[in-house]
């Protein structure tokens, strides 16, 4: 079977590119021919040089925010060029990408027997805006083509999936979700069963990630990985570093104004190495949490009580790790994790997740 993957694969974000790679490898491991459909919405470039939004439309806060974001992007321009280069290099080396490329799906069907859509918040309308219908499956297909949702995520905005999308949801032959809240929404509003499965990064065998992250490191550091700026996470890491007598390595997506020095230029492979060899990881990220577990590192998820945190909480509850959630102001504590027990739970969840995908594609 020839399978096309539709996901957010081209953002310069570690979680996005690594989950796309993992889903590709999962499907290939099931014996199918697979490609990532190279659909790149023209507007969606969170690391573009300038933030093209009319600053004079909306509130005073919106005006100031747009001006500050553009100043920040200009200051960080050299770093953004490096970042673009290392991510595009990873995509060339590790993706199997379709020859077709565009900003919107073509009017004529592409030659796939099945589409697998997911994961990484592709069902969050606030992120994908006008391109959201693509990830809901609204594009031309040949008769008999399967549409499968794997580890779908709405990033905490399940409330935006109303019955107006009934036709799109009905077009899927199989659905699965990454967060229970989305599964409940699909059942309540659309009457569809959508089992809870693992994110592709955790569904892929641990050995595959170990192969990709073979570089040695001194490991005398704590990694702080942020997808949005939470000062409490950095402060917690600094106090923890004093306890563990090591340094702090901050990597982020450049969230927050005038933090160019934290806009990392490490490649996705170097990111894996940093997590694998760290003494500990302090993060606000789902994939920072996921890779800490994959590599068996002590980690701390710093909660900021945002709505989208159900992704992390669902994962930690499944694996019996809710005690790794900390809140702002907590004092650092060092406690080990029984990873043999955690990995046994993860193995069972992985088998269930891969079984769903195998059955859906058959």
Coordinates of C-alpha atoms in Angstrom, one line a residue:
X1 CA 0.0 0.0 0.0
X2 CA 1.2 3.5 -0.8
X3 CA 0.7 5.8 2.1
X4 CA 0.9 9.6 2.3
X5 CA 1.5 11.4 5.6
X6 CA -0.1 14.8 6.2
X7 CA 1.4 16.5 9.3
X8 CA 3.2 19.6 10.4
X9 CA 6.6 18.4 9.1
X10 CA 8.3 21.6 7.9
X11 CA 8.3 23.9 11.0
X12 CA 11.7 24.5 12.5
X13 CA 10.6 22.9 15.7
X14 CA 12.1 19.7 17.2
X15 CA 8.9 18.1 18.2
X16 CA 7.3 18.7 14.7
X17 CA 10.2 17.2 12.7
X18 CA 10.9 14.3 15.0
X19 CA 7.2 13.2 15.2
X20 CA 6.9 13.4 11.4
X21 CA 10.1 11.2 11.0
X22 CA 8.8 8.8 13.7
X23 CA 5.4 8.3 12.0
X24 CA 7.1 7.8 8.6
X25 CA 9.3 5.1 10.2
X26 CA 6.4 3.4 11.9
X27 CA 4.4 3.0 8.7
X28 CA 7.5 1.9 6.8
X29 CA 8.1 -0.7 9.5
X30 CA 4.7 -2.1 8.9
X31 CA 5.7 -2.9 5.3
X32 CA 4.1 0.0 3.4
X33 CA 5.6 2.4 0.9
X34 CA 5.3 5.8 2.6
X35 CA 5.9 9.5 1.8
X36 CA 5.4 12.7 3.7
X37 CA 3.1 14.9 1.5
X38 CA 5.1 18.1 1.1
X39 CA 2.2 20.4 1.8
X40 CA 3.6 23.6 3.4
X41 CA 1.0 26.3 4.0
X42 CA 2.5 29.6 2.7
X43 CA 1.5 31.5 5.8
X44 CA 2.8 29.0 8.3
X45 CA 6.4 29.7 9.1
X46 CA 6.8 30.4 12.9
X47 CA 10.4 31.3 12.3
X48 CA 10.0 33.6 9.3
X49 CA 12.1 36.8 9.3
X50 CA 9.2 39.2 9.8
X51 CA 5.8 38.9 11.4
X52 CA 3.4 40.0 8.6
X53 CA 0.3 41.2 10.5
X54 CA -1.1 44.7 10.2
X55 CA 0.0 46.3 13.5
X56 CA -2.7 49.0 13.2
X57 CA -5.5 46.5 13.4
X58 CA -6.8 45.5 16.8
X59 CA -5.7 46.5 20.3
X60 CA -2.9 48.6 21.6
X61 CA -1.4 45.4 23.0
X62 CA -1.6 43.8 19.6
X63 CA 0.2 46.8 18.0
X64 CA 3.0 46.7 20.6
X65 CA 3.3 42.9 20.3
X66 CA 3.7 43.0 16.5
X67 CA 6.3 45.7 16.6
X68 CA 8.3 43.9 19.3
X69 CA 8.1 40.6 17.5
X70 CA 9.4 42.2 14.3
X71 CA 12.3 43.9 16.1
X72 CA 13.1 40.6 17.8
X73 CA 13.1 38.7 14.5
X74 CA 15.4 41.2 12.8
X75 CA 17.9 41.0 15.7
X76 CA 17.8 37.2 15.5
X77 CA 18.1 37.1 11.7
X78 CA 21.6 35.4 11.5
X79 CA 20.5 32.8 14.0
X80 CA 17.3 32.1 12.1
X81 CA 19.3 31.5 8.9
X82 CA 21.5 28.9 10.7
X83 CA 18.4 27.3 12.2
X84 CA 16.7 27.0 8.8
X85 CA 19.8 25.4 7.4
X86 CA 20.1 22.6 10.0
X87 CA 16.4 21.8 10.0
X88 CA 16.3 21.6 6.2
X89 CA 19.4 19.4 6.2
X90 CA 17.7 17.0 8.6
X91 CA 14.6 16.9 6.4
X92 CA 16.7 16.1 3.3
X93 CA 18.6 13.3 5.0
X94 CA 15.7 11.6 6.9
X95 CA 12.4 12.4 5.2
X96 CA 10.9 10.5 2.3
X97 CA 9.1 13.5 0.8
X98 CA 6.6 13.5 -2.1
X99 CA 7.7 14.9 -5.4
X100 CA 4.7 17.1 -5.4
X101 CA 5.0 20.2 -3.3
X102 CA 2.6 23.1 -2.7
X103 CA 0.8 25.4 -0.2
X104 CA -2.6 23.7 -0.7
X105 CA -3.5 20.2 -1.7
X106 CA -4.0 19.9 -5.5
X107 CA -7.5 19.7 -7.0
X108 CA -6.6 16.3 -8.7
X109 CA -6.1 13.3 -6.3
X110 CA -2.5 12.3 -5.5
X111 CA -1.7 8.6 -6.0
X112 CA -2.0 7.2 -2.5
X113 CA -4.0 4.3 -1.3
X114 CA -4.2 5.9 2.2
X115 CA -3.5 9.1 4.0
X116 CA -2.4 9.1 7.6
X117 CA -3.1 12.5 9.3
X118 CA -1.5 13.5 12.6
X119 CA 0.0 14.1 15.1
X120 CA 1.3 17.4 16.7
X121 CA -1.8 19.6 17.1
X122 CA -2.9 19.3 13.5
X123 CA -6.5 19.5 14.8
X124 CA -6.0 22.9 16.5
X125 CA -7.7 25.5 14.3
X126 CA -6.0 28.4 16.1
X127 CA -2.6 27.2 14.9
X128 CA -3.4 26.2 11.3
X129 CA -6.2 28.7 10.5
X130 CA -7.1 28.6 6.8
X131 CA -5.1 25.4 6.3
X132 CA -7.0 23.6 9.0
X133 CA -9.5 21.9 6.6
X134 CA -6.5 20.0 5.0
X135 CA -5.8 18.3 8.2
X136 CA -9.5 17.6 8.6
X137 CA -9.2 15.6 5.3
X138 CA -10.9 18.2 3.1
X139 CA -9.1 17.5 -0.2
X140 CA -9.6 15.4 -3.4
X141 CA -9.0 11.7 -3.2
X142 CA -9.6 8.7 -5.4
X143 CA -12.4 6.3 -4.7
X144 CA -11.5 3.9 -2.0
X145 CA -8.7 6.0 -0.5
X146 CA -8.4 5.6 3.3
X147 CA -8.2 8.6 5.6
X148 CA -6.7 7.6 9.0
X149 CA -6.2 9.9 12.0
X150 CA -3.2 8.9 14.1
X151 CA -2.5 10.4 17.5
X152 CA -4.6 13.5 16.6
X153 CA -4.2 16.5 18.9
X154 CA -6.2 19.7 19.3
X155 CA -3.7 21.2 21.8
X156 CA -6.4 21.9 24.4
X157 CA -8.9 23.5 21.9
X158 CA -11.3 20.6 21.5
X159 CA -14.1 23.0 22.1
X160 CA -13.6 24.5 18.6
X161 CA -14.4 21.2 17.0
X162 CA -18.2 21.7 16.5
X163 CA -20.7 19.6 14.6
X164 CA -20.0 21.9 11.6
X165 CA -17.1 19.5 10.9
X166 CA -19.4 16.3 10.9
X167 CA -18.8 15.7 7.2
X168 CA -15.0 15.8 7.6
X169 CA -15.0 13.6 10.6
X170 CA -17.2 11.1 8.9
X171 CA -14.7 10.9 6.1
X172 CA -12.2 9.1 8.3
X173 CA -12.1 5.3 8.2
X174 CA -10.3 5.2 11.6
X175 CA -9.5 7.8 14.3
X176 CA -7.1 7.8 17.3
X177 CA -6.1 10.6 19.6
X178 CA -3.1 11.7 21.7
X179 CA -5.2 13.3 24.5
X180 CA -8.3 11.9 26.1
X181 CA -10.1 15.2 26.0
X182 CA -10.2 15.1 22.2
X183 CA -11.3 11.5 22.3
X184 CA -14.2 12.4 24.6
X185 CA -15.1 15.3 22.2
X186 CA -15.2 13.1 19.2
X187 CA -17.5 10.6 21.0
X188 CA -19.8 13.3 22.4
X189 CA -20.2 15.5 19.4
X190 CA -19.6 13.1 16.4
X191 CA -20.4 9.7 17.9
X192 CA -16.9 8.4 16.9
X193 CA -14.7 6.1 18.8
X194 CA -11.1 7.3 18.9
X195 CA -8.8 5.3 21.2
X196 CA -5.9 6.9 23.0
X197 CA -2.5 6.1 21.4
X198 CA 1.0 7.3 21.9
X199 CA 2.6 10.1 20.1
X200 CA 4.7 8.8 17.1
X201 CA 7.9 9.6 18.9
X202 CA 7.0 7.2 21.7
X203 CA 5.4 4.6 19.4
X204 CA 8.8 4.2 17.6
X205 CA 11.1 1.7 19.2
X206 CA 13.6 3.3 21.7
X207 CA 16.5 1.6 19.8
X208 CA 15.8 3.7 16.7
X209 CA 16.3 6.9 18.7
X210 CA 19.5 5.5 20.3
X211 CA 20.9 4.8 16.8
X212 CA 20.3 8.5 15.9
X213 CA 21.9 9.9 19.0
X214 CA 25.2 8.1 19.2
X215 CA 27.5 11.1 19.9
X216 CA 29.1 11.1 23.3
X217 CA 28.7 14.0 25.7
X218 CA 30.1 15.0 29.1
X219 CA 26.7 15.1 30.6
X220 CA 27.7 17.8 33.1
X221 CA 24.6 19.9 32.4
X222 CA 20.9 20.3 32.9
X223 CA 18.8 20.9 29.8
X224 CA 16.0 23.5 30.0
X225 CA 13.8 23.0 26.9
X226 CA 11.1 25.7 26.5
X227 CA 8.5 26.0 23.8
X228 CA 7.1 29.1 25.6
X229 CA 8.8 31.3 28.1
X230 CA 8.3 30.3 31.7
X231 CA 10.8 32.1 33.9
X232 CA 10.0 29.7 36.8
X233 CA 11.5 26.8 34.7
X234 CA 14.8 28.6 34.3
X235 CA 14.9 29.5 37.9
X236 CA 14.1 26.0 39.0
X237 CA 16.9 24.6 36.7
X238 CA 19.4 27.0 38.2
X239 CA 18.6 26.0 41.8
X240 CA 18.7 22.3 40.7
X241 CA 22.1 22.9 39.0
X242 CA 23.5 24.2 42.2
X243 CA 22.3 21.0 44.0
X244 CA 23.8 18.8 41.3
X245 CA 27.0 20.9 40.8
X246 CA 26.6 21.3 37.0
X247 CA 25.7 24.0 34.5
X248 CA 22.5 24.9 32.7
X249 CA 21.9 24.6 29.0
X250 CA 18.8 26.6 27.8
X251 CA 17.3 25.8 24.5
X252 CA 14.1 27.3 23.3
X253 CA 12.1 28.3 20.3
X254 CA 13.0 31.9 21.0
X255 CA 9.8 32.5 22.9
X256 CA 9.6 35.9 24.6
X257 CA 11.0 39.1 23.3
X258 CA 14.7 39.9 22.9
X259 CA 15.9 36.4 23.9
X260 CA 18.0 35.8 20.7
X261 CA 20.8 34.2 22.6
X262 CA 18.4 31.3 23.5
X263 CA 17.2 30.7 19.9
X264 CA 19.1 27.5 19.5
X265 CA 20.8 26.4 16.3
X266 CA 21.3 22.8 17.2
X267 CA 20.2 20.2 14.7
X268 CA 17.4 17.7 15.6
X269 CA 20.1 15.1 16.0
X270 CA 22.1 17.3 18.4
X271 CA 18.9 18.0 20.3
X272 CA 18.5 14.2 20.8
X273 CA 22.1 14.0 22.0
X274 CA 21.6 16.9 24.5
X275 CA 18.5 15.1 26.0
X276 CA 20.1 11.7 26.1
X277 CA 23.3 12.8 27.9
X278 CA 21.8 15.4 30.3
X279 CA 22.0 14.9 34.0
X280 CA 18.4 16.2 34.2
X281 CA 15.8 17.9 32.0
X282 CA 13.5 20.8 33.0
X283 CA 10.9 21.4 30.3
X284 CA 7.5 23.0 29.4
X285 CA 7.4 20.9 26.2
X286 CA 5.5 17.7 25.4
X287 CA 8.3 16.3 23.3
X288 CA 10.9 17.5 25.9
X289 CA 9.0 15.3 28.3
X290 CA 8.6 12.4 25.8
X291 CA 12.3 12.2 24.9
X292 CA 13.4 12.4 28.6
X293 CA 11.3 9.3 29.1
X294 CA 12.6 7.6 26.0
X295 CA 16.2 8.2 27.1
X296 CA 15.6 7.5 30.7
X297 CA 16.6 10.9 32.0
X298 CA 15.4 12.5 35.3
X299 CA 13.0 15.2 34.2
X300 CA 10.7 17.9 35.6
X301 CA 7.7 19.3 33.8
X302 CA 7.1 22.8 34.9
X303 CA 3.4 23.6 34.9
X304 CA 2.1 27.0 34.0
X305 CA -1.5 25.9 34.2
X306 CA -2.2 26.5 30.5
X307 CA -5.0 24.7 28.8
X308 CA -2.8 22.8 26.4
X309 CA -1.0 21.0 29.2
X310 CA -3.5 18.1 29.0
X311 CA -1.0 16.6 26.5
X312 CA 1.7 16.2 29.1
X313 CA -0.6 15.3 31.9
X314 CA -2.3 12.5 29.9
X315 CA 1.1 11.0 29.1
X316 CA 2.4 11.2 32.6
X317 CA -0.8 9.7 34.0
X318 CA -0.5 6.7 31.6
X319 CA 3.1 6.0 32.7
X320 CA 2.6 6.7 36.5
X321 CA 4.8 9.8 36.4
X322 CA 2.5 12.6 37.6
X323 CA 4.9 13.3 40.5
X324 CA 7.3 14.8 37.9
X325 CA 5.0 17.8 37.5
X326 CA 6.2 20.9 39.4
X327 CA 4.7 24.3 39.9
X328 CA 6.3 27.7 40.1
X329 CA 8.0 28.4 43.4
X330 CA 8.7 24.8 44.3
X331 CA 12.1 24.0 45.8
X332 CA 14.3 21.6 43.8
X333 CA 14.2 18.0 44.7
X334 CA 16.2 15.1 43.3
X335 CA 14.5 11.8 43.1
X336 CA 15.2 8.9 40.7
X337 CA 12.7 7.2 38.4
X338 CA 12.2 3.5 38.2
X339 CA 12.5 3.4 34.4
X340 CA 12.3 -0.4 34.1
X341 CA 8.8 -0.1 35.5
X342 CA 8.0 2.9 33.3
X343 CA 9.4 1.3 30.1
X344 CA 7.3 -1.8 30.7
X345 CA 4.1 0.4 30.8
X346 CA 5.4 2.2 27.7
X347 CA 6.0 -1.1 25.9
X348 CA 2.4 -2.2 26.4
X349 CA 1.1 1.2 25.3
X350 CA 3.4 1.0 22.2
X351 CA 2.0 -2.4 21.2
X352 CA -1.5 -1.1 21.5
X353 CA -0.7 2.0 19.4
X354 CA 1.1 0.1 16.6
X355 CA -1.7 -2.4 16.6
X356 CA -4.2 0.4 15.9
X357 CA -2.1 1.7 13.0
X358 CA -1.6 -1.8 11.5
X359 CA -5.3 -2.6 11.7
X360 CA -6.3 0.8 10.3
X361 CA -4.0 0.4 7.3
X362 CA -5.2 -3.2 6.6

